[in-house]
Short mmCIF file of C-alpha atoms in Angstrom, two decimals:
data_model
loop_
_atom_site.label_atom_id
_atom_site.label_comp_id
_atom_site.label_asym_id
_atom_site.label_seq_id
_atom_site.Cartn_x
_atom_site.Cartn_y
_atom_site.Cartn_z
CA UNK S 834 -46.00 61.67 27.04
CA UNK S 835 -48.13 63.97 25.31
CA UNK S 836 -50.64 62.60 22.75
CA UNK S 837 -48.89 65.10 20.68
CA UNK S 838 -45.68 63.43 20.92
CA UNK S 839 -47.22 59.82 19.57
CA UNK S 840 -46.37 59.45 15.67
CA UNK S 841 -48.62 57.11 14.00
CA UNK S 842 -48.88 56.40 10.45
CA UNK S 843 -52.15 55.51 9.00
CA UNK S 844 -51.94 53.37 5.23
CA UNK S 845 -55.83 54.07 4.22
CA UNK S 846 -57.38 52.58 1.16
CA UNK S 847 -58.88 55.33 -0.70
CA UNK S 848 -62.25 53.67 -1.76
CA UNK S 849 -63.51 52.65 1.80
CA UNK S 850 -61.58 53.48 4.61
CA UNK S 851 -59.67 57.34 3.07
CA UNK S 852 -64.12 57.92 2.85
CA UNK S 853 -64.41 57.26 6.28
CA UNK S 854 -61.41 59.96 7.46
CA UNK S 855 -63.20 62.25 4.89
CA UNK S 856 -66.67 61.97 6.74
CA UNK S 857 -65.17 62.12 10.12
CA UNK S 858 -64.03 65.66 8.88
CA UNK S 859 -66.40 66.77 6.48
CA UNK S 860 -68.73 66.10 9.96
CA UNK S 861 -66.23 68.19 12.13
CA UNK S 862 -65.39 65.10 14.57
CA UNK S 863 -62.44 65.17 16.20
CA UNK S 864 -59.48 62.67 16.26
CA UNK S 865 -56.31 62.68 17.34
CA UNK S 866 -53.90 65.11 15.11
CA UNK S 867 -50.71 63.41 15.17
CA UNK S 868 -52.07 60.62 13.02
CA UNK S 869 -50.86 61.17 9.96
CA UNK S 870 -52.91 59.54 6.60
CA UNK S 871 -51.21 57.74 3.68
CA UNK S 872 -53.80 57.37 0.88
CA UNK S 873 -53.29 53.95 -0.85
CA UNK S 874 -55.47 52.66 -3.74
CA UNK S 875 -56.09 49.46 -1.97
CA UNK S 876 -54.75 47.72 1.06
CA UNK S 877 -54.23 44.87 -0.97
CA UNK S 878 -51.30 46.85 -1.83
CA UNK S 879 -49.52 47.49 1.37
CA UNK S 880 -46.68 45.17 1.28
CA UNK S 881 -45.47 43.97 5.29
CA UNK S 882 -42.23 46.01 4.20
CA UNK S 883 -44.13 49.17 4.50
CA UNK S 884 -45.35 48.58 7.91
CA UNK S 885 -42.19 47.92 9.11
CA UNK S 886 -40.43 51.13 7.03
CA UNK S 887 -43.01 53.41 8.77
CA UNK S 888 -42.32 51.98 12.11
CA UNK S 889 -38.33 52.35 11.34
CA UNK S 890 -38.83 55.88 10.18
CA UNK S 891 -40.11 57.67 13.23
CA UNK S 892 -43.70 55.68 13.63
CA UNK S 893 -44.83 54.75 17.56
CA UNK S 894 -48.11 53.35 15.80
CA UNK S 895 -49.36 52.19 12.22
CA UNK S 896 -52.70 51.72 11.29
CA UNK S 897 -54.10 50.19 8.08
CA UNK S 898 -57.88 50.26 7.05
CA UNK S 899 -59.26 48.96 4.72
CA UNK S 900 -62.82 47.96 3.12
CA UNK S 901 -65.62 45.35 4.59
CA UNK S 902 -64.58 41.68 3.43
CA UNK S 903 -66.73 41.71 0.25
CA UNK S 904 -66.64 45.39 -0.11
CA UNK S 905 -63.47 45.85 -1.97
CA UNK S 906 -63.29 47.53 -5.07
CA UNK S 907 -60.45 45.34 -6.66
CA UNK S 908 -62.50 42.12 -5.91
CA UNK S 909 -60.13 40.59 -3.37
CA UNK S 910 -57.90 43.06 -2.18
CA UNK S 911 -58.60 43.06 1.30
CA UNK S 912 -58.34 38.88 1.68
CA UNK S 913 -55.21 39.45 0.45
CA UNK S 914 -54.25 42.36 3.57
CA UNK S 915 -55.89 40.23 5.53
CA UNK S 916 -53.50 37.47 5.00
CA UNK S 917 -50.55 39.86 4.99
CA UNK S 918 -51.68 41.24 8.52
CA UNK S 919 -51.34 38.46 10.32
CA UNK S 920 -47.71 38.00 9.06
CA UNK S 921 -47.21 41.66 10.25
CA UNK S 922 -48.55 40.41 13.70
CA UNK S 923 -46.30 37.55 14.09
CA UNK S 924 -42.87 39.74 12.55
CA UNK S 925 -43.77 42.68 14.52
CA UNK S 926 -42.02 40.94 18.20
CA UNK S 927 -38.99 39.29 15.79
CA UNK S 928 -38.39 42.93 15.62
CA UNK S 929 -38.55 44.13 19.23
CA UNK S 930 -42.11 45.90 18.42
CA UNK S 931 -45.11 45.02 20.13
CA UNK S 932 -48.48 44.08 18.16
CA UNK S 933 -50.03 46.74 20.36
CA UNK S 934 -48.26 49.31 17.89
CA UNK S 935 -50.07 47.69 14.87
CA UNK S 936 -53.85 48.04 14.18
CA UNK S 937 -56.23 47.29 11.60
CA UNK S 938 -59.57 47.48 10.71
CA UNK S 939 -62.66 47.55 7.76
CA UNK S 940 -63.98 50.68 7.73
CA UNK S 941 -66.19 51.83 5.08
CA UNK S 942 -66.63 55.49 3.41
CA UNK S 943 -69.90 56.09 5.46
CA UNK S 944 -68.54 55.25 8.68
CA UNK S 945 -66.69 58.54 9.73
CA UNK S 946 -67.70 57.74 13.59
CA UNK S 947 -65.59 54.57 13.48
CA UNK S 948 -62.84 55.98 12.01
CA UNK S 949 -62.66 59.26 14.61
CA UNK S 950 -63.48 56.04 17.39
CA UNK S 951 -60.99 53.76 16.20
CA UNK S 952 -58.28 56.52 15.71
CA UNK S 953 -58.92 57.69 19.42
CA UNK S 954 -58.32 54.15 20.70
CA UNK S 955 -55.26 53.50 18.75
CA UNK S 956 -53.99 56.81 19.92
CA UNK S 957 -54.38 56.08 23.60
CA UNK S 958 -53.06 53.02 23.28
CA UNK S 959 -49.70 53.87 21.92
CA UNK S 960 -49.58 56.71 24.54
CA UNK S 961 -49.97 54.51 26.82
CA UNK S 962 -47.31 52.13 25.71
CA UNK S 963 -45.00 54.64 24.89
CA UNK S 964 -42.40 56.09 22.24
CA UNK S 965 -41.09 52.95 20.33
CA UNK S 966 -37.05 52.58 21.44
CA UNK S 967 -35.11 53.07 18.24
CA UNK S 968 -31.89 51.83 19.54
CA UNK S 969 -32.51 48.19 18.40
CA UNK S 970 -31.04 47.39 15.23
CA UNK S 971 -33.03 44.99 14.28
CA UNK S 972 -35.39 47.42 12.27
CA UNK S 973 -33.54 47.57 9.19
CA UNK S 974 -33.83 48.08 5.71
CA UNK S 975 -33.06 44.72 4.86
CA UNK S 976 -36.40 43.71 5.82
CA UNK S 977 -38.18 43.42 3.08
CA UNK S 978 -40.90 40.81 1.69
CA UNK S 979 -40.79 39.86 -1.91
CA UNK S 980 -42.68 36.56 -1.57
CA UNK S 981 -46.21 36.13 -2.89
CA UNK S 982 -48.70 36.08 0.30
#
């Protein structure tokens, strides 16, 4: 498998971590290409339902940054993802998807080198795990989280 051939869908909050893919290209430092970057306005507001949508449409990976704890511009945003991530970690295998496929990380606007680092990482991994078998029909659009986390 090509690293071409890996999809993986990156939700970025667009005051810290969106800053950091912006630096990492404004700087000209390469990362992988088939990583494709969903702006959000904080990843407070990534709901678990979106992870798993991503992975059901055509995603191998999905990556979520988000700002430093302390660092977020709506106060307490990223407590809150923080919370929700590790309810995406224990779904994920409910689902026949390994955590492997789901990343996360606080990355700030200046830190364009651990962006283009962590991307490259994430990358490799899912090559190395390989395409994500669709055939289960357990990813469904019936999963979805309306419960306050």
């Amino acid at each position: 498998m090509s690293e071409e051939d890996v999809k993986i869908v990156g939700f970025c909050c667009n005051w810290c971590c969106y800053g950091g893919a912006d630096t990492a290209g404004t700087a000209r430092m390469q990362y992988p290409p088939n990583v494709r970057i969903l702006r959000v306005m904080c990843s407070g507001r990534i709901n678990p339902s979106m992870v798993l949508k991503a992975f059901k449409e055509g995603a191998d990976g999905v990556f979520v940054g988000g700002c430093h704890m302390g660092d977020c511009h709506y106060d307490a945003g990223n407590y809150k993802w923080n919370r929700r991530a590790k309810l995406v970690e224990e779904l994920l295998p409910e689902f026949g998807i390994e955590r492997e496929r789901f990343r996360f990380e606080w990355i700030s606007a200046s830190e364009g080198e651990k962006f283009q680092e962590t991307m490259k990482e994430f990358a490799d991994t899912i090559k190395s795990i390989g395409p994500l078998k669709r055939s289960t029909p357990q990813i469904s659009t019936q999963a979805k989280f309306t419960a306050k986390i």
